[in-house]
Structure formats: C-alpha cells, structure tokens
Short mmCIF file of C-alpha atoms and ligand atoms in Angstrom, two decimals:
data_model
loop_
_atom_site.label_atom_id
_atom_site.label_comp_id
_atom_site.label_asym_id
_atom_site.label_seq_id
_atom_site.Cartn_x
_atom_site.Cartn_y
_atom_site.Cartn_z
CA MET A 1020 35.50 27.75 12.49
CA THR A 1021 32.92 28.84 15.03
CA ASN A 1022 29.59 27.67 16.14
CA LYS A 1023 28.81 30.71 14.71
CA GLU A 1024 30.26 31.46 11.34
CA ILE A 1025 28.52 30.26 7.82
CA TYR A 1026 30.35 28.59 5.48
CA THR A 1027 29.35 29.98 2.23
CA PRO A 1028 30.62 26.70 -0.34
CA LYS A 1029 31.40 27.42 -4.26
CA ASN A 1030 32.61 25.02 -6.21
CA ILE A 1031 31.12 22.04 -5.12
CA LEU A 1032 31.63 18.39 -6.13
CA VAL A 1033 29.27 15.97 -5.79
CA THR A 1034 29.93 12.37 -6.27
CA GLY A 1035 26.92 10.25 -7.20
CA GLY A 1036 25.13 13.23 -8.07
CA ALA A 1037 23.64 10.71 -11.57
CA GLY A 1038 21.63 8.95 -8.74
CA PHE A 1039 18.55 8.99 -6.55
CA ILE A 1040 19.17 11.43 -3.94
CA GLY A 1041 22.99 12.70 -5.43
CA ALA A 1042 20.78 13.78 -8.66
CA ASN A 1043 18.42 14.98 -6.73
CA PHE A 1044 20.20 17.22 -4.29
CA VAL A 1045 22.43 18.26 -8.25
CA HIS A 1046 18.38 19.88 -8.72
CA TYR A 1047 17.88 21.86 -5.68
CA TRP A 1048 21.18 22.74 -5.04
CA LEU A 1049 21.37 24.52 -8.62
CA LYS A 1050 17.89 26.27 -8.14
CA THR A 1051 18.84 27.42 -4.13
CA TYR A 1052 22.20 28.92 -5.02
CA PRO A 1053 22.69 29.73 -8.53
CA ASP A 1054 26.30 31.35 -8.69
CA ASN A 1055 27.80 27.68 -7.24
CA ARG A 1056 30.06 25.47 -9.79
CA VAL A 1057 28.45 21.87 -9.23
CA VAL A 1058 30.20 19.39 -10.44
CA VAL A 1059 28.81 15.69 -10.57
CA MET A 1060 31.25 12.77 -10.24
CA ASP A 1061 29.76 9.01 -11.16
CA ALA A 1062 30.72 5.73 -12.10
CA LEU A 1063 27.41 5.39 -13.62
CA THR A 1064 27.15 2.28 -12.08
CA TYR A 1065 23.25 0.15 -12.55
CA ALA A 1066 22.01 3.76 -10.67
CA GLY A 1067 23.51 6.02 -11.49
CA ASN A 1068 21.94 7.26 -14.70
CA VAL A 1069 22.55 10.18 -16.06
CA ALA A 1070 18.86 10.73 -17.26
CA ASN A 1071 18.57 11.90 -13.40
CA LEU A 1072 20.58 15.05 -14.33
CA ALA A 1073 18.69 15.49 -17.99
CA ALA A 1074 17.27 18.95 -16.66
CA VAL A 1075 20.90 21.31 -15.13
CA GLU A 1076 22.82 19.81 -18.41
CA SER A 1077 23.17 22.97 -20.06
CA ASN A 1078 23.79 24.93 -17.09
CA PRO A 1079 26.75 26.30 -17.59
CA ASN A 1080 28.09 25.99 -13.49
CA PHE A 1081 27.49 23.14 -14.79
CA ARG A 1082 29.88 19.80 -15.57
CA PHE A 1083 29.95 15.85 -15.65
CA VAL A 1084 32.72 13.98 -15.16
CA HIS A 1085 32.75 9.50 -15.81
CA ALA A 1086 34.79 8.58 -13.27
CA ASP A 1087 35.05 6.44 -10.49
CA ILE A 1088 36.04 7.38 -6.96
CA LEU A 1089 38.60 5.22 -6.76
CA ASP A 1090 40.36 6.87 -8.90
CA TYR A 1091 42.62 8.87 -6.67
CA GLU A 1092 44.87 10.38 -9.06
CA ASN A 1093 41.24 11.18 -11.82
CA SER A 1094 40.33 12.73 -8.32
CA LEU A 1095 42.71 14.87 -7.48
CA LYS A 1096 43.55 16.73 -10.90
CA LEU A 1097 39.30 16.54 -10.57
CA LEU A 1098 39.50 18.85 -6.63
CA ARG A 1099 42.49 20.82 -8.88
CA GLU A 1100 41.49 21.60 -11.79
CA GLU A 1101 37.95 22.81 -10.71
CA ASN A 1102 38.97 23.97 -7.57
CA ILE A 1103 36.83 22.41 -5.55
CA ASP A 1104 36.11 23.46 -2.71
CA THR A 1105 33.57 22.15 -1.17
CA ILE A 1106 32.47 17.80 -1.93
CA VAL A 1107 29.51 15.62 -0.93
CA HIS A 1108 29.94 12.40 -0.49
CA PHE A 1109 26.59 10.17 -1.39
CA ALA A 1110 29.01 8.01 -4.18
CA ALA A 1111 27.77 4.55 -2.43
CA GLU A 1112 26.86 1.05 -3.33
CA SER A 1113 23.65 1.44 -1.28
CA HIS A 1114 20.93 -0.82 -0.91
CA VAL A 1115 21.04 -3.86 1.76
CA ASP A 1116 19.85 -7.15 -0.30
CA ARG A 1117 22.56 -6.21 -2.57
CA SER A 1118 24.60 -6.22 -0.06
CA ILE A 1119 23.98 -9.95 1.33
CA SER A 1120 24.65 -10.92 -1.88
CA GLY A 1121 27.40 -8.82 -2.78
CA PRO A 1122 29.17 -7.54 -0.32
CA ASP A 1123 32.62 -6.96 -1.83
CA ALA A 1124 31.81 -4.37 -3.75
CA PHE A 1125 30.14 -2.82 -1.11
CA ILE A 1126 33.28 -2.89 1.01
CA GLU A 1127 35.71 -1.31 -2.37
CA THR A 1128 33.17 0.96 -2.96
CA ASN A 1129 32.27 2.55 -0.05
CA VAL A 1130 35.34 2.06 2.64
CA LYS A 1131 38.07 2.43 -0.11
CA GLY A 1132 36.45 4.45 -2.37
CA THR A 1133 35.81 6.48 0.41
CA HIS A 1134 39.03 6.30 1.69
CA GLU A 1135 40.44 7.45 -1.81
CA LEU A 1136 38.04 10.73 -2.32
CA LEU A 1137 39.97 11.55 1.65
CA LYS A 1138 43.06 11.21 0.32
CA ALA A 1139 42.26 13.52 -2.99
CA ALA A 1140 41.34 15.69 -0.44
CA LYS A 1141 42.98 16.49 2.27
CA SER A 1142 46.18 16.28 -0.48
CA TYR A 1143 43.96 19.21 -2.57
CA TRP A 1144 42.82 20.84 0.09
CA LEU A 1145 45.37 20.64 2.52
CA ASP A 1146 48.65 19.65 1.28
CA GLU A 1147 49.22 21.14 -1.80
CA ASN A 1148 46.26 24.54 -0.79
CA PRO A 1149 47.44 25.08 3.26
CA GLY A 1150 44.58 27.34 4.89
CA MET A 1151 41.94 27.04 1.76
CA THR A 1152 38.55 26.87 4.13
CA HIS A 1153 37.10 23.82 2.52
CA LEU A 1154 34.39 21.16 3.88
CA PHE A 1155 34.39 17.25 2.77
CA GLN A 1156 30.27 16.56 3.35
CA HIS A 1157 30.24 12.45 4.17
CA VAL A 1158 26.79 10.89 3.52
CA SER A 1159 26.07 8.54 5.39
CA THR A 1160 22.66 6.73 6.80
CA ASP A 1161 21.18 5.53 10.23
CA GLU A 1162 22.16 1.72 9.30
CA VAL A 1163 24.64 1.68 10.89
CA TYR A 1164 23.59 2.25 14.39
CA GLY A 1165 21.25 -0.96 14.12
CA THR A 1166 18.13 -1.70 14.32
CA LEU A 1167 15.02 -0.92 17.33
CA GLU A 1168 12.99 -3.06 18.55
CA ALA A 1169 8.96 -1.40 19.11
CA ASN A 1170 9.43 1.16 22.59
CA ASP A 1171 12.89 1.64 21.45
CA PRO A 1172 14.10 5.63 22.03
CA PRO A 1173 15.03 7.02 18.96
CA PHE A 1174 18.62 6.44 17.48
CA ARG A 1175 20.98 10.23 18.78
CA GLU A 1176 24.25 10.91 17.74
CA ASP A 1177 26.12 9.64 20.69
CA THR A 1178 23.55 5.92 19.80
CA PRO A 1179 27.02 3.32 19.72
CA TYR A 1180 26.92 2.07 16.22
CA ALA A 1181 25.89 -1.14 15.90
CA PRO A 1182 25.37 -1.97 11.44
CA ASN A 1183 23.59 -5.74 10.84
CA SER A 1184 24.02 -5.50 7.73
CA PRO A 1185 26.96 -5.68 5.01
CA TYR A 1186 26.18 -2.48 3.74
CA ALA A 1187 25.63 -0.66 6.90
CA ALA A 1188 28.79 -1.72 8.26
CA SER A 1189 30.70 -1.14 4.95
CA LYS A 1190 28.56 3.26 5.70
CA ALA A 1191 29.83 2.56 9.48
CA SER A 1192 33.36 1.75 8.13
CA SER A 1193 33.85 5.04 6.03
CA ASP A 1194 31.87 7.78 8.60
CA PHE A 1195 34.47 6.37 11.16
CA PHE A 1196 37.01 6.97 7.78
CA VAL A 1197 36.32 10.44 7.88
CA ARG A 1198 36.30 10.92 11.48
CA SER A 1199 38.97 9.84 11.47
CA TYR A 1200 40.66 12.59 9.05
CA GLN A 1201 38.98 14.90 11.34
CA GLU A 1202 40.80 14.01 14.18
CA THR A 1203 44.08 13.07 12.62
CA TYR A 1204 44.53 15.08 10.26
CA GLY A 1205 42.22 17.70 10.68
CA LEU A 1206 40.15 18.13 7.46
CA ASN A 1207 36.99 20.01 8.73
CA THR A 1208 33.87 17.31 8.14
CA ASN A 1209 30.40 16.43 8.75
CA ILE A 1210 28.84 13.47 8.54
CA SER A 1211 24.41 13.06 7.93
CA ASN A 1212 22.66 10.85 8.89
CA CYS A 1213 19.51 9.73 7.14
CA SER A 1214 16.66 7.73 7.60
CA ASN A 1215 14.38 6.30 3.75
CA ASN A 1216 14.27 8.69 1.67
CA TYR A 1217 11.26 8.51 -1.52
CA GLY A 1218 10.69 10.91 -4.30
CA PRO A 1219 11.19 10.95 -7.91
CA TYR A 1220 13.73 8.56 -9.55
CA GLN A 1221 15.30 5.88 -6.69
CA PHE A 1222 15.76 2.67 -8.40
CA PRO A 1223 13.55 0.21 -8.45
CA GLU A 1224 15.03 -1.97 -5.64
CA LYS A 1225 13.78 -0.27 -3.54
CA LEU A 1226 10.00 -0.35 -1.47
CA ILE A 1227 8.63 2.54 -3.04
CA PRO A 1228 9.55 2.84 -6.06
CA LEU A 1229 9.41 -1.20 -7.04
CA VAL A 1230 5.31 -0.88 -5.40
CA ILE A 1231 4.34 1.35 -7.72
CA THR A 1232 6.36 -0.81 -10.48
CA ASN A 1233 5.18 -3.49 -10.10
CA ILE A 1234 1.62 -2.41 -9.61
CA LEU A 1235 1.01 -1.25 -12.91
CA GLU A 1236 2.58 -4.44 -14.45
CA SER A 1237 0.92 -6.70 -12.82
CA LYS A 1238 3.45 -8.58 -10.25
CA ALA A 1239 3.34 -9.77 -6.88
CA LEU A 1240 4.20 -6.94 -4.05
CA PRO A 1241 6.86 -9.45 -2.12
CA ILE A 1242 6.87 -8.74 1.60
CA TYR A 1243 9.52 -10.07 3.76
CA GLY A 1244 8.59 -11.88 6.63
CA ASP A 1245 6.29 -10.78 8.79
CA GLY A 1246 5.75 -7.11 7.21
CA LYS A 1247 5.76 -5.06 10.24
CA GLN A 1248 9.12 -4.03 9.94
CA ILE A 1249 9.51 0.15 10.30
CA ARG A 1250 10.90 2.53 8.53
CA ASP A 1251 11.28 6.61 9.01
CA TRP A 1252 9.91 8.07 5.62
CA LEU A 1253 11.18 11.33 4.56
CA TYR A 1254 10.89 13.25 1.42
CA VAL A 1255 14.63 13.14 -0.47
CA ASP A 1256 14.47 17.66 -0.88
CA ASP A 1257 13.88 17.54 2.48
CA HIS A 1258 17.79 15.91 2.40
CA ALA A 1259 18.95 17.76 -0.14
CA ARG A 1260 17.36 20.36 2.72
CA GLY A 1261 18.76 19.22 6.32
CA ILE A 1262 23.00 18.75 4.51
CA ASP A 1263 22.50 22.36 2.84
CA LEU A 1264 21.51 23.33 7.36
CA ILE A 1265 24.71 21.53 7.80
CA MET A 1266 27.24 21.74 4.99
CA ARG A 1267 26.44 26.23 6.56
CA LYS A 1268 25.40 25.93 9.64
CA GLY A 1269 26.86 22.02 11.13
CA ARG A 1270 29.14 22.56 14.00
CA LYS A 1271 32.54 21.02 11.79
CA GLY A 1272 33.73 17.94 12.88
CA GLU A 1273 30.33 17.03 13.96
CA ALA A 1274 27.28 14.08 13.17
CA TYR A 1275 23.74 15.17 12.43
CA ASN A 1276 21.05 13.10 11.91
CA ILE A 1277 18.26 13.60 10.13
CA GLY A 1278 14.33 11.57 9.85
CA GLY A 1279 11.34 12.73 9.07
CA ILE A 1280 8.97 12.39 12.26
CA ASN A 1281 6.97 10.09 9.85
CA GLU A 1282 7.69 5.85 10.60
CA TRP A 1283 6.04 3.98 9.36
CA ALA A 1284 5.71 -0.19 9.35
CA ASN A 1285 6.06 -1.39 5.34
CA ILE A 1286 2.88 -3.67 5.02
CA ASP A 1287 0.70 -0.12 6.17
CA ILE A 1288 2.50 1.99 3.74
CA VAL A 1289 2.45 -1.03 0.80
CA ASN A 1290 -0.96 -0.66 1.41
CA LEU A 1291 -1.02 2.79 1.47
CA VAL A 1292 0.80 2.18 -2.14
CA CYS A 1293 -1.82 0.56 -3.42
CA ASP A 1294 -5.13 2.38 -3.05
CA LEU A 1295 -3.18 5.66 -4.56
CA VAL A 1296 -2.48 4.20 -7.86
CA ASP A 1297 -5.92 1.75 -7.74
CA GLN A 1298 -6.88 5.68 -7.30
CA CYS A 1299 -5.57 7.26 -9.69
CA ILE A 1300 -5.91 4.53 -12.12
CA GLN A 1301 -9.48 4.31 -11.99
CA ASP A 1302 -10.16 8.43 -12.10
CA ASN A 1303 -7.36 8.61 -15.22
CA PRO A 1304 -8.65 6.90 -18.55
CA ASP A 1305 -5.12 8.26 -20.00
CA LEU A 1306 -3.34 6.48 -18.14
CA GLN A 1307 -6.07 3.04 -17.81
CA LYS A 1308 -5.29 3.10 -21.40
CA GLN A 1309 -1.37 2.93 -20.63
CA PHE A 1310 -1.27 0.27 -17.92
CA PRO A 1311 -4.14 -1.30 -19.50
CA ASN A 1312 -2.23 -4.60 -16.84
CA SER A 1313 -2.52 -3.20 -14.09
CA PRO A 1314 -4.90 -4.50 -11.99
CA VAL A 1315 -7.73 -1.96 -11.23
CA CYS A 1316 -7.43 -2.13 -15.73
CA GLN A 1317 -7.72 -6.06 -14.67
CA GLY A 1318 -11.76 -5.92 -12.55
CA LYS A 1319 -8.76 -6.49 -9.17
CA THR A 1320 -6.79 -4.45 -6.60
CA ALA A 1321 -3.39 -4.51 -6.52
CA LYS A 1322 -3.42 -5.68 -2.76
CA GLU A 1323 -4.78 -8.38 -4.89
CA LEU A 1324 -1.13 -8.29 -5.60
CA ILE A 1325 0.62 -9.13 -1.86
CA THR A 1326 3.16 -11.65 -1.35
CA TYR A 1327 5.17 -12.18 1.77
CA VAL A 1328 8.04 -13.78 0.93
CA LYS A 1329 11.53 -15.09 3.22
CA ASP A 1330 12.23 -12.76 5.60
CA ARG A 1331 15.36 -10.33 4.12
CA PRO A 1332 18.69 -11.90 6.24
CA GLY A 1333 19.12 -9.93 9.54
CA HIS A 1334 16.07 -7.71 8.60
CA ASP A 1335 16.19 -4.40 11.32
CA ARG A 1336 12.77 -4.47 12.68
CA ARG A 1337 13.10 -0.61 13.07
CA TYR A 1338 14.76 2.72 12.54
CA ALA A 1339 13.76 5.74 13.49
CA ILE A 1340 16.10 8.87 14.84
CA ASP A 1341 15.91 11.57 17.45
CA PRO A 1342 15.75 14.65 15.08
CA SER A 1343 16.52 16.75 18.58
CA LYS A 1344 19.98 18.09 17.70
CA SER A 1345 19.75 18.80 14.39
CA ASN A 1346 16.10 20.77 14.82
CA ASN A 1347 18.18 23.09 17.87
CA GLU A 1348 22.09 23.34 16.64
CA ILE A 1349 20.83 24.38 12.94
CA GLY A 1350 16.62 24.36 13.01
CA TYR A 1351 16.88 21.85 10.21
CA GLN A 1352 13.13 20.00 10.26
CA PRO A 1353 11.09 18.20 7.22
CA VAL A 1354 8.43 20.67 5.22
CA GLU A 1355 6.62 17.61 3.10
CA SER A 1356 4.02 15.94 4.42
CA PHE A 1357 4.16 12.45 3.92
CA GLU A 1358 0.57 12.23 2.80
CA THR A 1359 1.71 15.39 0.06
CA GLY A 1360 5.12 14.03 -0.56
CA ILE A 1361 4.13 10.19 -1.57
CA LYS A 1362 1.37 11.70 -4.10
CA LYS A 1363 3.81 13.00 -4.86
CA THR A 1364 5.87 10.15 -5.78
CA VAL A 1365 3.31 8.09 -7.07
CA ASP A 1366 2.60 10.72 -9.29
CA TRP A 1367 6.13 11.12 -10.76
CA TYR A 1368 6.01 7.08 -11.61
CA LEU A 1369 3.35 7.19 -13.45
CA LYS A 1370 4.75 10.55 -15.34
CA ASN A 1371 8.09 8.44 -16.29
CA GLU A 1372 7.21 5.31 -17.52
CA ALA A 1373 9.64 5.72 -19.87
CA TRP A 1374 12.17 6.43 -17.02
CA TRP A 1375 11.47 3.21 -14.97
CA ARG A 1376 12.19 0.62 -18.01
CA SER A 1377 14.91 2.30 -19.42
CA VAL A 1378 16.72 1.62 -15.18
CA MET A 1379 14.84 -1.94 -14.63
CA SER A 1380 16.70 -3.20 -18.38
CA GLY A 1381 20.18 -4.42 -18.11
CA GLU A 1382 22.25 -5.71 -15.45
CA TYR A 1383 19.53 -4.92 -13.00
CA GLN A 1384 16.80 -7.92 -14.88
CA ASP A 1385 20.30 -10.13 -15.03
CA TRP A 1386 20.45 -9.29 -10.84
CA ILE A 1387 17.47 -9.25 -9.72
CA LYS A 1388 16.64 -12.94 -11.97
CA LYS A 1389 20.10 -14.49 -9.80
CA GLN A 1390 17.48 -13.70 -6.90
CA TYR A 1391 14.79 -15.29 -7.67
P1 NAD B 515 21.79 5.47 -5.34
O1 NAD B 515 22.23 3.60 -5.45
O2 NAD B 515 19.91 5.67 -5.93
O3 NAD B 515 23.07 5.72 -6.38
C1 NAD B 515 24.28 6.18 -6.05
C2 NAD B 515 25.65 6.22 -6.98
O4 NAD B 515 26.06 6.19 -7.29
C3 NAD B 515 25.42 5.88 -8.58
O5 NAD B 515 24.88 7.51 -9.08
C4 NAD B 515 26.29 5.09 -9.14
O6 NAD B 515 26.16 5.53 -10.20
C5 NAD B 515 27.22 6.18 -8.15
N1 NAD B 515 28.00 5.57 -7.65
C6 NAD B 515 28.02 4.36 -7.22
N2 NAD B 515 29.50 3.80 -7.23
C7 NAD B 515 30.67 4.75 -7.62
C8 NAD B 515 32.35 5.40 -6.93
N3 NAD B 515 33.19 3.70 -7.13
N4 NAD B 515 32.42 5.65 -7.82
C9 NAD B 515 31.80 7.09 -8.27
N5 NAD B 515 29.98 7.39 -8.25
C10 NAD B 515 30.05 5.36 -8.10
O7 NAD B 515 21.93 5.73 -4.14
P2 NAD B 515 21.23 6.42 -2.95
O8 NAD B 515 20.13 5.92 -3.31
O9 NAD B 515 20.99 7.85 -4.00
O10 NAD B 515 22.10 6.87 -1.35
C11 NAD B 515 22.66 8.28 -1.95
C12 NAD B 515 23.39 8.27 -0.60
O11 NAD B 515 23.10 8.50 0.32
C13 NAD B 515 24.28 7.12 -0.39
O12 NAD B 515 25.66 7.38 0.29
C14 NAD B 515 23.19 6.36 0.61
O13 NAD B 515 24.61 5.03 1.56
C15 NAD B 515 23.14 7.44 1.97
N6 NAD B 515 21.80 7.39 2.26
C16 NAD B 515 21.29 7.07 1.37
C17 NAD B 515 19.07 6.54 1.61
C18 NAD B 515 17.85 6.81 1.15
O14 NAD B 515 16.81 5.89 1.49
N7 NAD B 515 18.21 5.65 -0.55
C19 NAD B 515 18.92 7.13 3.03
C20 NAD B 515 20.32 7.08 4.23
C21 NAD B 515 21.33 7.60 2.85
O1 DAU B 516 17.77 3.96 6.39
C1 DAU B 516 18.66 3.97 5.74
C2 DAU B 516 18.26 3.66 4.47
O2 DAU B 516 17.63 3.05 3.54
C3 DAU B 516 20.05 3.73 3.67
O3 DAU B 516 20.61 3.44 3.97
C4 DAU B 516 19.92 2.29 2.63
O4 DAU B 516 20.46 2.83 1.04
C5 DAU B 516 17.64 2.05 1.73
O5 DAU B 516 18.11 1.77 0.75
C6 DAU B 516 17.18 2.27 2.89
O6 DAU B 516 17.83 0.57 2.87
P1 DAU B 516 16.37 -0.15 3.80
O7 DAU B 516 16.11 -1.33 3.42
O8 DAU B 516 16.28 0.03 4.58
O9 DAU B 516 15.53 0.37 2.30
P2 DAU B 516 14.38 -1.14 1.12
O10 DAU B 516 13.63 -0.21 -0.01
O11 DAU B 516 15.31 -2.13 0.43
O12 DAU B 516 13.52 -1.67 2.13
C7 DAU B 516 11.92 -0.76 2.66
C8 DAU B 516 11.98 -1.59 4.09
O13 DAU B 516 11.44 -2.77 3.25
C9 DAU B 516 12.74 -2.81 4.78
O14 DAU B 516 12.23 -3.24 6.28
C10 DAU B 516 12.84 -3.84 3.69
C11 DAU B 516 11.03 -4.18 3.27
N1 DAU B 516 12.19 -4.44 2.19
C12 DAU B 516 12.38 -4.42 0.59
C13 DAU B 516 11.85 -5.11 0.00
C14 DAU B 516 12.45 -4.37 -1.23
C15 DAU B 516 10.46 -5.83 1.19
O15 DAU B 516 9.08 -5.77 2.37
N2 DAU B 516 9.96 -5.75 0.33
C16 DAU B 516 11.17 -5.57 -0.46
O16 DAU B 516 11.02 -6.20 -2.55
#
C-alpha cells in the first residue's frame, strides 16, 4: 500500500472490546461504519464488562465472543469463521498499580497474549490466504517512552523507549513484537501510542472515575506523592477517531502518537472534578436524594476528602504527546475540549450509578482490600 491509498476495513476483530476504550471504540465504529462487521473477543477480566456493549448487542453486524487472546487455536478459528481482515488490539492488563503488585498477569496478557494473536494473524493472513488485504492495529501507550521533566519537549514517535513500570515494560515489549512481525514476516501493522484517556465506562480504579465515585460516597481521594505529576488527558472518542485515521490513512508499519494537547497536574484535575461534582449535586435535588452521603449533602466540600498518600513506586513525573506526525500525515487532532469532555464524564457517572457499583463489586473489592 502506498501513502495515498485509503485502507478500508470490512470485518473487524476488536480484542478487549468489553473494556473502557474498546467498548467506546466499538460504539464509535458501528455508528461511523454501520455496514462493517464488528466481532469483539474479550476474556472478561475484572475490567471487562458485557454491559459496556449493551447498546450494540442487538445489532446484526455485532458479535461478542468470550475468549482469551492467549488461546491461539481459538483466535485462528475465529479469524477463519468471520473472515476477519482487521484486528484492533486493545486487550491488555492496563492498570499501573496492579502491575506493581502483580506483574505476571501483564507479561501473560500483554506480551504473550499479543504474541499469540500475532501468530494467529500471520497464520490466517499470510500462510493460509497470501495476498489478502489485512491490518493488525496495535493499541499502545505513551508510557513506553518513560517520563519527562517539566521543560522536556513532549514525546515524539522517535523518542527512545524507556518504560519504567512493569505495565509500561509489557506494552513496550508488545510493541516490539508487533514491529518484528511487520519487519520479519511482512504482516501489515500500525501502532498507536496514546496518552491518558477519560470518559464513560472507565473502570473506577483510574484517577478520574475513582475521584468521581469516591466523592459520591464521601470516601478519601488518594493523591499519590505531591500530586504534581502531569498527564496529557484525551477524551476517549478522540482516541477512537485517532485510531480510525491511523487505520485508514497511516503508512503501514508506522507508529503514531495520539494525545490531547491537554496537560494537567493530578491535583488540579482532582480539584476541578471536586468542584464539578459539588456543583452538579448542589443544583439538582434529585441527585441530593440519590447521593445523600456526598459532601455537599453533609454541609461540606468534596475537596475536604483530598488525602495525600505514599507515592506510587517509580511514579512517572510527566507525560506529554507531540502530535505533529499524526496531525501532518493523517490529519488527526483532538476535537473534544477538556471543559466539555470532563463535564460529560462527570454527568455519565452521576447517571450510571448502577454500572459503577456493579463493576466495583467482587474481584475489584478483593484487590483494593489487599492494597490498603
Ligand atoms: P481496560 O482495562 O479497561 O480493558 C481491557 C480489556 O481487555 C477488558 O475488557 C479485559 O476483559 C480485556 N482482557 C484482558 N485480558 C484479556 C485477555 N487475556 N484476552 C482477552 N481479553 C482480555 O483497558 P483500557 O483502559 O480500555 O485500555 C485498552 C488498551 O488501550 C490497552 O491496551 C491499554 O494499554 C491501551 N491504552 C490505554 C490508555 C488509557 O488511558 N486507559 C491510554 C493509552 C493506551
Ligand atoms: O498514559 C497512558 C496510560 O494512562 C495508559 O497506558 C494506562 O493504561 C492508564 O491506566 C493510564 O496510566 P496512569 O498511571 O497515568 O493512570 P492512573 O489513572 O492510574 O493515574 C493517573 C495519575 O494519577 C498518575 O500520576 C497516578 C495518579 N493517581 C492515580 C490514582 C489511581 C493518584 O494520585 N491517585 C490515585 O488514586
């Protein structure tokens, strides 16, 4: 494929499509390309939830398959059955804190699982159907580049990899395997390295949904270290659009950075979310009835729940993305403003109490009890 050709997927396999970004991507894709077939393969770990896909469940072009990416034979069977031409690979262990307390699962899923999937893709696309148009779109992270100091220029695609957490190391390793399948076997691949996402369906172990849901229950808001670490926040739909542009317009074998041009210190984000949640509840008597334990209903403010705790070991100080390559080559830029994106996100968690209560029960509660 040359630079100018547009790649057009038809039958897409989305791994990890019951998780946060995967589910948002599936919603985006079926809305944007209603004629495409979308098959989700997900092992339904603590982070995967079929309820995230309820809106597309009855779509005849959608299918959910409960399966593990570590199962090579099963993946190959599915690729044949559905004549898959495109894999969008989200499935992963994704939480840095979990990778610190238990790195093995990250090596299993992120490294070995990605490799089993690459093997299945190679078998179907290159060995069984040589010449078949195909694409393996690997979804990775900016954490592979390590950390930045305050005045460092943002990460570019040629910034050397320097992963600091077991999570980041596992994603870096998976990126290298994807690259090796492109270089060695000629599998068509692209990699996206994206910054911190936020939006609906994010599991409340990650900073923004954790803060929203803890406020609603008047629980402490844990700030690691001095709270001045910086992240570059991106609304999840912009990530989906970025992946779409890479798939259709990206040069094969290339990596593209996707970011929000939206750097915030953690403590500033937490303060902002505190004010937003307080305001929403103050303005709405129904929410006051629904969340009687929230700080405003107790004559307090959410900020009073802020609690500085021990820092995350190896905590990266700053992430920031230089989006020039994706902007120049594929026309990517974020469209959601942080002001509107964060308001939509807070509103979503206020409206979907049953969702977050249900995903936080069970295994999540067991894990969190072991941490604190
Ligand atoms: P998530 O933890 O919300 O979802 C992961 C999904 O993968 C879950 O549905 C889970 O059940 C599934 N899964 C896990 N192990 C599996 C296995 N062995 N086989 C099949 N399915 C399995 O993660 P997310 O935040 O949606 O992240 C999705 C991808 O995007 C990950 O690869 C992550 O590294 C990457 N990413 C995330 C962010 C972010 O801010 N969340 C930013 C950049 C990149
Ligand atoms: O940069 C992309 C990455 O962003 C993705 O690859 C990861 O999958 C995703 O989890 C996210 O990683 P972070 O570690 O940046 O996200 P998290 O929400 O865990 O933390 C954001 C920042 O907030 C980080 O500096 C740690 C801090 N933090 C987090 C939690 C959960 C706190 O201060 N307190 C907390 O309780």
